Short mmCIF file of C-alpha atoms and ligand atoms in Angstrom, two decimals:
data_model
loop_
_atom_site.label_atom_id
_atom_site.label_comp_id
_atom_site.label_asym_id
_atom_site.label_seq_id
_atom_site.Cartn_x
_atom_site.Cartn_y
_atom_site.Cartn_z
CA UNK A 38 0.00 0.00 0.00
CA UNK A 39 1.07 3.45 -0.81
CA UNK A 40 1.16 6.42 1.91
CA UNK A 41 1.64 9.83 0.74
CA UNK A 42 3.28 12.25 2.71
CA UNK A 43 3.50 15.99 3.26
CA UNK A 44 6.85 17.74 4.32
CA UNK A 45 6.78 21.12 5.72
CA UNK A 46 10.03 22.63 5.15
CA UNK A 47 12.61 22.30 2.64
CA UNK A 48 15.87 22.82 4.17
CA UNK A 49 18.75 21.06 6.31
CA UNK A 50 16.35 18.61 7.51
CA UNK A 51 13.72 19.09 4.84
CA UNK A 52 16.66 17.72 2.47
CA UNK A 53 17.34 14.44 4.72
CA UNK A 54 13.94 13.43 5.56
CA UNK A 55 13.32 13.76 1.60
CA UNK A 56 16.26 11.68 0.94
CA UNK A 57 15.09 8.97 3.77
CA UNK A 58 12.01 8.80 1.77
CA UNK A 59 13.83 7.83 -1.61
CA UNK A 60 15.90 5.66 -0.11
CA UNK A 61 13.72 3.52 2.40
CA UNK A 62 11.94 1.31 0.03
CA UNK A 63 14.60 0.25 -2.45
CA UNK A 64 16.70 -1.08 0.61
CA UNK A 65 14.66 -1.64 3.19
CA UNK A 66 11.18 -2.82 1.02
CA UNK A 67 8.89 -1.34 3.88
CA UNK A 68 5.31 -3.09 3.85
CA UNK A 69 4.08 0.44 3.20
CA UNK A 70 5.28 2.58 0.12
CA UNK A 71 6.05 6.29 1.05
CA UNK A 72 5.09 8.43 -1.87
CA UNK A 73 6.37 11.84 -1.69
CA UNK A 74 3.19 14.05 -2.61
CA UNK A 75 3.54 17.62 -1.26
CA UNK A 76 6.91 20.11 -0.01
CA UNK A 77 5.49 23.02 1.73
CA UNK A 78 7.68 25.80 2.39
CA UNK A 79 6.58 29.64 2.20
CA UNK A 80 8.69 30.83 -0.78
CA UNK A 81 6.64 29.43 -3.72
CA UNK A 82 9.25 29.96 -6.51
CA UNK A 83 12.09 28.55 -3.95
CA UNK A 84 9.57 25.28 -2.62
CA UNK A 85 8.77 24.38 -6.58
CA UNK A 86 12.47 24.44 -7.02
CA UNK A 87 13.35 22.40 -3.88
CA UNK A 88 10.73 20.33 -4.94
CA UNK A 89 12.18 19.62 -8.46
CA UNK A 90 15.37 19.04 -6.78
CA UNK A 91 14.27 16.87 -4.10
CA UNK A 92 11.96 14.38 -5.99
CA UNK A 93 8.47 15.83 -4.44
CA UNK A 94 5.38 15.64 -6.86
CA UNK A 95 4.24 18.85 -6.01
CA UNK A 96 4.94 22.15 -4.15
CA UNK A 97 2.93 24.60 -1.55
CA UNK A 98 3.22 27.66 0.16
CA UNK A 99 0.10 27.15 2.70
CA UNK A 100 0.77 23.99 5.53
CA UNK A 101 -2.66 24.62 6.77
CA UNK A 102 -4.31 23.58 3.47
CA UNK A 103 -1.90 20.95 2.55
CA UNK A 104 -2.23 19.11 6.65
CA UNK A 105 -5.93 18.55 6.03
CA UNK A 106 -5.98 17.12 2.64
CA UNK A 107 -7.86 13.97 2.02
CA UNK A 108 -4.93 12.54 0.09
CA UNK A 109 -2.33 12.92 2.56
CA UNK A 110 -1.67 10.16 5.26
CA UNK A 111 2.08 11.25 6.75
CA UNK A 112 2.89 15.15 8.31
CA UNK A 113 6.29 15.44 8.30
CA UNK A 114 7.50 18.80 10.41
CA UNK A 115 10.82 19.90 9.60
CA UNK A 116 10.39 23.60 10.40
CA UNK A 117 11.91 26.19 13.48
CA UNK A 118 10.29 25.10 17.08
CA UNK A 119 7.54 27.57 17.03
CA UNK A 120 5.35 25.51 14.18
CA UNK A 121 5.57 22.16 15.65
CA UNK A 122 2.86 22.54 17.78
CA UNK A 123 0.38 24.57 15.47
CA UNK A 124 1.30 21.86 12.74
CA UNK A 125 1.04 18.96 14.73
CA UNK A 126 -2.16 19.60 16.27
CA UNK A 127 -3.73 21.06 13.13
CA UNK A 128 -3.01 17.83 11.51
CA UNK A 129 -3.77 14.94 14.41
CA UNK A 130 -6.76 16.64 14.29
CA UNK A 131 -7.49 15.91 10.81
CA UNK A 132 -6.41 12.79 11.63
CA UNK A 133 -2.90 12.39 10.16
CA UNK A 134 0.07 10.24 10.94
CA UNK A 135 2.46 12.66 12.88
CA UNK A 136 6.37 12.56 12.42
CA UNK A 137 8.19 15.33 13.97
CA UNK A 138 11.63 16.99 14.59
CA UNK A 139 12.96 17.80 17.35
CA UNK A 140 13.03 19.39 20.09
CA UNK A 141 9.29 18.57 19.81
CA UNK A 142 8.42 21.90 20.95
CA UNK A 143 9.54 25.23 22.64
CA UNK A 144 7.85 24.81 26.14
CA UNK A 145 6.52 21.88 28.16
CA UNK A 146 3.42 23.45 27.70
CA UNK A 147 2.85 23.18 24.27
CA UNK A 148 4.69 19.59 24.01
CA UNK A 149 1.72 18.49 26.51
CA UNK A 150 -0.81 19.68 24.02
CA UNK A 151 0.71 17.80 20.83
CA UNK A 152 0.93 14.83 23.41
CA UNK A 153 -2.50 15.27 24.09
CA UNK A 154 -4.31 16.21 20.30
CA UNK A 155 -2.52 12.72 19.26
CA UNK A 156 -3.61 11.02 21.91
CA UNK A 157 -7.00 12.27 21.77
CA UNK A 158 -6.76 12.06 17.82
CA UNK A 159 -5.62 8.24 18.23
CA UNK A 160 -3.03 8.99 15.29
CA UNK A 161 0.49 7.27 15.59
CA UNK A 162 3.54 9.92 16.19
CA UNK A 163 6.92 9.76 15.78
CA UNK A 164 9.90 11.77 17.26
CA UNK A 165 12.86 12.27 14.84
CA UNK A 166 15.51 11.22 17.34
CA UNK A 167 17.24 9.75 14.83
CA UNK A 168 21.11 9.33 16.66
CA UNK A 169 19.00 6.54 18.51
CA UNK A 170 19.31 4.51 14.94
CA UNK A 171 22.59 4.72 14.48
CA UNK A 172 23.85 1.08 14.69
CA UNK A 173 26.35 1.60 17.19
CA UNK A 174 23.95 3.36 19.28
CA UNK A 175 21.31 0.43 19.33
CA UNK A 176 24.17 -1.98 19.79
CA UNK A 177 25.30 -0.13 22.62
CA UNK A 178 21.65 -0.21 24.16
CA UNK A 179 21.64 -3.68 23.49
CA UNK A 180 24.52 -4.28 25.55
CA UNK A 181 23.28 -2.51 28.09
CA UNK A 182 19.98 -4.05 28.11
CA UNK A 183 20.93 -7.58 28.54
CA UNK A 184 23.42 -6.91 31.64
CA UNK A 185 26.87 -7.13 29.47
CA UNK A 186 28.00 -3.24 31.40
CA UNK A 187 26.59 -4.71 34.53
CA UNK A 188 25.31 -1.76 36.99
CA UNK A 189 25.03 1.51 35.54
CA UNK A 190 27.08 4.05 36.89
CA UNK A 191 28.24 7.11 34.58
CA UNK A 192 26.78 8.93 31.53
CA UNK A 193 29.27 11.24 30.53
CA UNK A 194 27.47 12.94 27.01
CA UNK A 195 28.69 16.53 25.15
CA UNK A 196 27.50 17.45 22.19
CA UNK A 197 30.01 20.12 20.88
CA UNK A 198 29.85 22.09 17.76
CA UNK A 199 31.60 25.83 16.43
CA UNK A 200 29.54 27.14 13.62
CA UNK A 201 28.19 30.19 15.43
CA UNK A 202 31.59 30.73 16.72
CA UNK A 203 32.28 34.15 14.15
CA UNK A 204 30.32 36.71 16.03
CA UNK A 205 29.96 37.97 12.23
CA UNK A 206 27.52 34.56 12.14
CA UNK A 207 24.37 36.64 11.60
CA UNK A 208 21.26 36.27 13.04
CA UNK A 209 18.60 33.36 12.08
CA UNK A 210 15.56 31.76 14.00
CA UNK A 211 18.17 29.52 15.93
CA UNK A 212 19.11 32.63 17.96
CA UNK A 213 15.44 34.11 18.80
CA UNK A 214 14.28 32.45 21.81
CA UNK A 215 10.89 32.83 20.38
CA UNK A 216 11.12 30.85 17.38
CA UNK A 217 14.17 28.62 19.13
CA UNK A 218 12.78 27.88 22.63
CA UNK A 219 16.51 27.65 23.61
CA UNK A 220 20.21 27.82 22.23
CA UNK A 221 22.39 24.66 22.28
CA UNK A 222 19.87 23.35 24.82
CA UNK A 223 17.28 22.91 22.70
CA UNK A 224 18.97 22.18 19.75
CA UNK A 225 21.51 19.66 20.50
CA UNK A 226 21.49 18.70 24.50
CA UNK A 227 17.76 17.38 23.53
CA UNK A 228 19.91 14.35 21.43
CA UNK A 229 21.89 13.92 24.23
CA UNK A 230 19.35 13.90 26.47
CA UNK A 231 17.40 11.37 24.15
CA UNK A 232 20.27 8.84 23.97
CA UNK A 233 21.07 9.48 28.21
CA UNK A 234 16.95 8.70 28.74
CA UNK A 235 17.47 5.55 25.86
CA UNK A 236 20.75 4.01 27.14
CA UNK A 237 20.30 4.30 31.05
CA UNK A 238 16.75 5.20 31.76
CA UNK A 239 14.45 8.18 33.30
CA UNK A 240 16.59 11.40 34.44
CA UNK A 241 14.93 12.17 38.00
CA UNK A 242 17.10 15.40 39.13
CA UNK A 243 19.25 18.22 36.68
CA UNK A 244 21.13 20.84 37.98
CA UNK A 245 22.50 23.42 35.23
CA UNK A 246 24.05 26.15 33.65
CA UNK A 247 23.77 28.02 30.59
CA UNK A 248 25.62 30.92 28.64
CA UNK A 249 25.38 33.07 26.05
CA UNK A 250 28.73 34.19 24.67
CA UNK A 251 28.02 36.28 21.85
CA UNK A 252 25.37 38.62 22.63
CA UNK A 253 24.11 39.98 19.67
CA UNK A 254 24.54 38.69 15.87
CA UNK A 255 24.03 41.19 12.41
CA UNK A 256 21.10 41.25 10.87
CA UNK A 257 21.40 39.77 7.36
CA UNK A 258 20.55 42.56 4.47
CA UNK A 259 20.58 45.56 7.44
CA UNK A 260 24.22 46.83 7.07
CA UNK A 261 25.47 47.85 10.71
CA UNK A 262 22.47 46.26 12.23
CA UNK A 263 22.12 44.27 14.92
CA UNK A 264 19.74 42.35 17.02
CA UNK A 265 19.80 40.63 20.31
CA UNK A 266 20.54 37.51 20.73
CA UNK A 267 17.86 35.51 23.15
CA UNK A 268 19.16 31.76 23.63
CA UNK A 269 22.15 30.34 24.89
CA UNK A 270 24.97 29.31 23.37
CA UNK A 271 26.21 26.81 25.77
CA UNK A 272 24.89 24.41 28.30
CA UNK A 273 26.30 22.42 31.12
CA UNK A 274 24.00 19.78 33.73
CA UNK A 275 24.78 17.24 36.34
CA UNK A 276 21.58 14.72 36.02
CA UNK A 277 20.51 12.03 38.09
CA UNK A 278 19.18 9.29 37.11
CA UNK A 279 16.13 7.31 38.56
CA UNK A 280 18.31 4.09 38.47
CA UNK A 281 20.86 6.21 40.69
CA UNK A 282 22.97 6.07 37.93
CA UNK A 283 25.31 10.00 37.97
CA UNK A 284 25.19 11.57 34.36
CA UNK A 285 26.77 15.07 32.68
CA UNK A 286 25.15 16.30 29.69
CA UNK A 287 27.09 19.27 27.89
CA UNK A 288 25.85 21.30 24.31
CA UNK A 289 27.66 23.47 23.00
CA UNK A 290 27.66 25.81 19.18
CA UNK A 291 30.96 27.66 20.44
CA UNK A 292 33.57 24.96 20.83
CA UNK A 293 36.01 26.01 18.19
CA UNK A 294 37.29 22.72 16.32
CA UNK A 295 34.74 20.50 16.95
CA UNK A 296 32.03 20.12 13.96
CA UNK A 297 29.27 17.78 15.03
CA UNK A 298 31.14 15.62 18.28
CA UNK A 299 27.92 13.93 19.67
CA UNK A 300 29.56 11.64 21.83
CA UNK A 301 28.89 9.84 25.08
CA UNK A 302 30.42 7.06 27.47
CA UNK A 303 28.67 4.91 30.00
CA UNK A 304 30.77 2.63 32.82
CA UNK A 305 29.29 0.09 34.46
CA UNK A 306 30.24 -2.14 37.02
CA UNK A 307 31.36 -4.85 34.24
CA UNK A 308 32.47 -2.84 31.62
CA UNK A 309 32.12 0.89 29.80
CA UNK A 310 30.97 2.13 26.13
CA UNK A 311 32.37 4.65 24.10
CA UNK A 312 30.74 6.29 21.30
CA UNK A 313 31.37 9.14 18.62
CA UNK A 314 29.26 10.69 15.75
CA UNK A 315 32.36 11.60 13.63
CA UNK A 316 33.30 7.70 13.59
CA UNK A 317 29.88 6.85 13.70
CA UNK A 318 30.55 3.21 12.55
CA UNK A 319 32.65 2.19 15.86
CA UNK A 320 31.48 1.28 19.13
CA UNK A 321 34.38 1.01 21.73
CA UNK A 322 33.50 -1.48 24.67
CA UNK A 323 35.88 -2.45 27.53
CA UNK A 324 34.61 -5.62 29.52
CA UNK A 325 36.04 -6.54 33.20
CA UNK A 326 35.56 -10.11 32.28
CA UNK A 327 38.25 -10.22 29.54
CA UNK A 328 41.32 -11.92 31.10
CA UNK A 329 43.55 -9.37 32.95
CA UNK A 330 46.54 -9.37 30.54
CA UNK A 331 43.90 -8.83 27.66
CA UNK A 332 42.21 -6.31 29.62
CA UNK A 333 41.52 -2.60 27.42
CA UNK A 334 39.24 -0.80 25.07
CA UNK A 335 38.00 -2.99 22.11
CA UNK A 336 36.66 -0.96 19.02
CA UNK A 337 34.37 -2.91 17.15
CA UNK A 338 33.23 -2.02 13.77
CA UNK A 339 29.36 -2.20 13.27
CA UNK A 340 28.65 -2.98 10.23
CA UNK A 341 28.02 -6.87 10.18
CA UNK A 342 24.75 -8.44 8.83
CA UNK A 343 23.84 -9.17 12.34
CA UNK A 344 24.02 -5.78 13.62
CA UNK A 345 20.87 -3.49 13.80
CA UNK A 346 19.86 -2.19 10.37
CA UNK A 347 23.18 -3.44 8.71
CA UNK A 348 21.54 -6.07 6.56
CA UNK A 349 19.42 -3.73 4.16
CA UNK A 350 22.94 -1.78 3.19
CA UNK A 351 25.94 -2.98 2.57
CA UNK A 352 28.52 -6.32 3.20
CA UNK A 353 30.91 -5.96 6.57
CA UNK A 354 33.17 -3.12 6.66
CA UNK A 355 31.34 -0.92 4.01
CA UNK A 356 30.29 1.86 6.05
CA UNK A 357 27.13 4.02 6.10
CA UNK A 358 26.63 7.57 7.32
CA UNK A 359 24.39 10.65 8.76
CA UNK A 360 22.08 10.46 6.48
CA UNK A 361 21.46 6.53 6.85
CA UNK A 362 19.98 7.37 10.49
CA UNK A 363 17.19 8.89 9.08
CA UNK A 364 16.42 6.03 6.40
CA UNK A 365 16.58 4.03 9.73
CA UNK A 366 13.85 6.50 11.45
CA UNK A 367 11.14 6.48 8.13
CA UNK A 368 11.64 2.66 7.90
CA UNK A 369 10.56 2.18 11.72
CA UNK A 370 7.96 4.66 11.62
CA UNK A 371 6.25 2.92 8.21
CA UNK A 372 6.35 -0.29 10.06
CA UNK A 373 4.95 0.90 12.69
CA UNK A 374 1.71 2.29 11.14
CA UNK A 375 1.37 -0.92 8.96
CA UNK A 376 1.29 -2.47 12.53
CA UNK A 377 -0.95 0.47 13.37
CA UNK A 378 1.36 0.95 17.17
CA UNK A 379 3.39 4.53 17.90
CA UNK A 380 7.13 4.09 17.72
CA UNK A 381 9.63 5.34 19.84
CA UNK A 382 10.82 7.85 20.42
CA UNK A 383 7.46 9.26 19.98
CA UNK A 384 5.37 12.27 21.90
CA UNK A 385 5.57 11.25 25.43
CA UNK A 386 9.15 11.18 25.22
CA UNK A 387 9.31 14.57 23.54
CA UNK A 388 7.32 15.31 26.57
CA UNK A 389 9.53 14.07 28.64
CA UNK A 390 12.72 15.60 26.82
CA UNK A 391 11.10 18.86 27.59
CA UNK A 392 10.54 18.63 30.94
CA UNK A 393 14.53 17.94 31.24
CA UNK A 394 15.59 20.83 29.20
CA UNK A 395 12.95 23.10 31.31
CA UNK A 396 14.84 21.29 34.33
CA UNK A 397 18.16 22.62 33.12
CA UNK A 398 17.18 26.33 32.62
CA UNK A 399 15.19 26.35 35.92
CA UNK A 400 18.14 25.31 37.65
CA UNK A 401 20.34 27.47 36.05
CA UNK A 402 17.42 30.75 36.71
CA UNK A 403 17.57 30.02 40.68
CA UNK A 404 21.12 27.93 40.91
CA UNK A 405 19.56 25.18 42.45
CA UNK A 406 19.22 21.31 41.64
CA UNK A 407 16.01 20.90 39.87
CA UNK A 408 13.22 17.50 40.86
CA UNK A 409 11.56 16.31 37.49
CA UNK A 410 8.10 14.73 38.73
N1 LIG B 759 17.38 15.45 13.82
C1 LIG B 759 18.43 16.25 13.71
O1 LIG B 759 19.56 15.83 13.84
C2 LIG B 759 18.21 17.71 13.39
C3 LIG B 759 19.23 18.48 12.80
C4 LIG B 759 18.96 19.81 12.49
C5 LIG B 759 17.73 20.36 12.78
N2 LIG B 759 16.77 19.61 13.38
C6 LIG B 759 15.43 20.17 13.69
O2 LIG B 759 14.70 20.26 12.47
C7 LIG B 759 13.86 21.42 12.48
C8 LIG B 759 14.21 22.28 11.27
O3 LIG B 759 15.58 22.63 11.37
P1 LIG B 759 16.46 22.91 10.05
O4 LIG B 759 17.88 22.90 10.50
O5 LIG B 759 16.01 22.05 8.95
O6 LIG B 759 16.02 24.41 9.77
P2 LIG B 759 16.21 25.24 8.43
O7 LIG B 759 16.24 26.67 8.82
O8 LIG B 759 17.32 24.67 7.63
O9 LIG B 759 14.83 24.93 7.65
C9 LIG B 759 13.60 25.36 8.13
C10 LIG B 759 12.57 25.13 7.06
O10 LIG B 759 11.29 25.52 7.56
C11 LIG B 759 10.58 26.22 6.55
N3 LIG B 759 9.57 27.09 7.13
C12 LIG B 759 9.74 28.10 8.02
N4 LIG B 759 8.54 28.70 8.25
C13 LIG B 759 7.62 28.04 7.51
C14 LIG B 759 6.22 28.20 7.30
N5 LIG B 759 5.52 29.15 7.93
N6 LIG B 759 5.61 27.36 6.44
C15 LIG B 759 6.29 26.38 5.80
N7 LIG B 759 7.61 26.19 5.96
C16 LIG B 759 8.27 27.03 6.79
C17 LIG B 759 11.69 27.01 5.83
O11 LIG B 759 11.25 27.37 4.55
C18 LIG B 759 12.81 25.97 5.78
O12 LIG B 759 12.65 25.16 4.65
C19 LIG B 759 14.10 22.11 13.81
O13 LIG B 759 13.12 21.68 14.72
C20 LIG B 759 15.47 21.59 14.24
O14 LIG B 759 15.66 21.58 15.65
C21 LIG B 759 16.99 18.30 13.67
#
């Protein structure tokens, strides 16, 4: 059966979520067909370009029409925070299969209300989370899950990035808290606090810290003009975790040198985990119950038919990439409507997400450790 789907916005992750599309039933023969109907942006010479580009049948300037159309099955949001929530509820309520970016929202407030117009709408949602496919990642989990690490005990996780680092780096959405909801926090600490909540479990207590470096940016086409800049550009926390498990979650868009280092490690009483975005293919494990002399970090390449989503690419050793982690999210979330279930991540844990990253900022506001209930 054939699903067709709508895509609001065009751009950086307009561009992969298009490609996921192409790519997801030639390798991974879904039981539904994805049929990429409508690109929505709100520049309509630029959409019917990126739609020629991009492989979209047609092009529109107006989401609220194009959510409610009887031919469309799939929502796809990939626009700034502040139209997630008016998209997403506009279209559960017209009864569409939801599929979001993240941060799901810019509050708590208006992530319960998606939560709640899907629930109430019955519709299945999705979270774009999509780190949590990288093979690696779910390897790592697995280990986790079946006792290999033993106890729990650290989740060290920074997500560091420079390319706001030239206070010449003018202004955009990302910087306007209104648009945004937050900085770094928002933008990149919600991955890392996806894959800490995936890996170990529920985050209970945050404490945290935030900055803003570079206090105002130029506005682009308004020679000597500037505006203020309303997010943060860094982020620190301590978290807790309900398992009693200690965690550190740091996001940063200033760290000159490193490009996109999503990377985390997690010890355990019978061995630790290592992982890194820029070598996205490796998973280093260390295991107490290799003999003593043997003892030391093992890096294992994932890329073996047996490991999660390796068998629809390529033989051992030929690695994939970024842009396979969001093949890996469509796939999941078509199987999961054929099975009409919700996937994860879905709503509830962008709920959840939120209430963490409101966590951090409260504690940072009164410079206190923060209880998530
Ligand atoms: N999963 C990831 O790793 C990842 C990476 C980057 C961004 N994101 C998230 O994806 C979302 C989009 O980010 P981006 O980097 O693609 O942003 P972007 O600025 O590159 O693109 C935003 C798109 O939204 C469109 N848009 C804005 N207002 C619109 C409107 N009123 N109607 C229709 N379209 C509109 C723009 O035309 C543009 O195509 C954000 O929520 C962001 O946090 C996720």
């Amino acid at each position: 059966m054939t699903v067709n789907v709508a895509l609001i916005g065009y751009a950086f992750m307009g561009r992969a979520h298009s490609n996921a599309y192409r790519q997801v039933t030639p390798f991974f023969s879904p039981r539904l067909t994805p049929r990429m109907k409508v690109l929505c942006g709100r520049d309509g010479r630029k959409v019917r370009e990126a739609a020629r580009t991009l492989g979209w049948d047609e092009a529109a300037t107006e989401w609220e029409a194009v959510v409610t159309r009887p031919d469309i099955h799939i929502v796809d949001i990939a626009t700034p925070g502040d139209l997630h929530a008016p998209i997403a509820i506009a279209a559960a309520k017209a009864g569409k299969v939801v599929f979001c970016e993240k941060p799901l929202a810019n509050t708590v407030r208006e992530a319960e209300q998606m939560l709640a117009a899907v629930t109430k709408a019955g519709v299945v949602h999705m979270l774009c989370h999509n780190y949590r496919r990288v093979p690696a990642v779910m390897l790592a989990q697995q280990l986790i899950a079946r006792g290999d690490l033993g106890e729990i005990r650290h989740f060290r996780g920074t997500y560091l990035q420079d390319w706001i680092i030239d206070p010449k780096f003018p202004m955009t959405w990302r910087f306007d808290r209104r648009r945004a909801g937050s900085g770094a926090l928002g933008d990149i600490a919600a991955h890392v606090v996806d894959l800490a909540r995936f890996l170990v479990g529920e985050i209970d207590e945050v404490t945290g810290d935030l900055t803003t470096f570079i206090k105002t940016r130029p506005l682009p086409g308004q020679p000597g003009k500037t505006a203020r800049v309303t997010v943060d550009d860094a982020s620190t926390a301590l978290v807790r975790f309900r398992s009693g498990a200690m965690g550190t979650i740091e996001a940063t868009r200033v760290a000159s040198g490193r490009k996109n280092h999503n990377r985390f490690e997690i010890n355990g009483s019978r061995g630790s985990v290592a992982f890194d975005l820029e070598r996205m293919n490796e998973l280093e494990l260390y295991l107490e119950s290799d003999r003593k002399s043997q003892r030391g970090f093992r890096r294992i390449l994932v890329t073996e038919g047996g490991h999660p989503y390796i068998k629809a690419w390529w033989p051992p050793g030929h690695i994939i990439g970024y842009e396979h982690t969001f093949t890996h999210t469509v796939f999941d979330l078509l199987e999961a409507m054929a099975d009409d279930r919700v996937p994860e991540p879905n709503f509830k844990d962008g709920v959840i997400n939120q209430r963490v990253l409101e966590g951090i900022e409260r504690s940072a506001r009164t410079r206190r450790w923060v209880e998530l209930s």
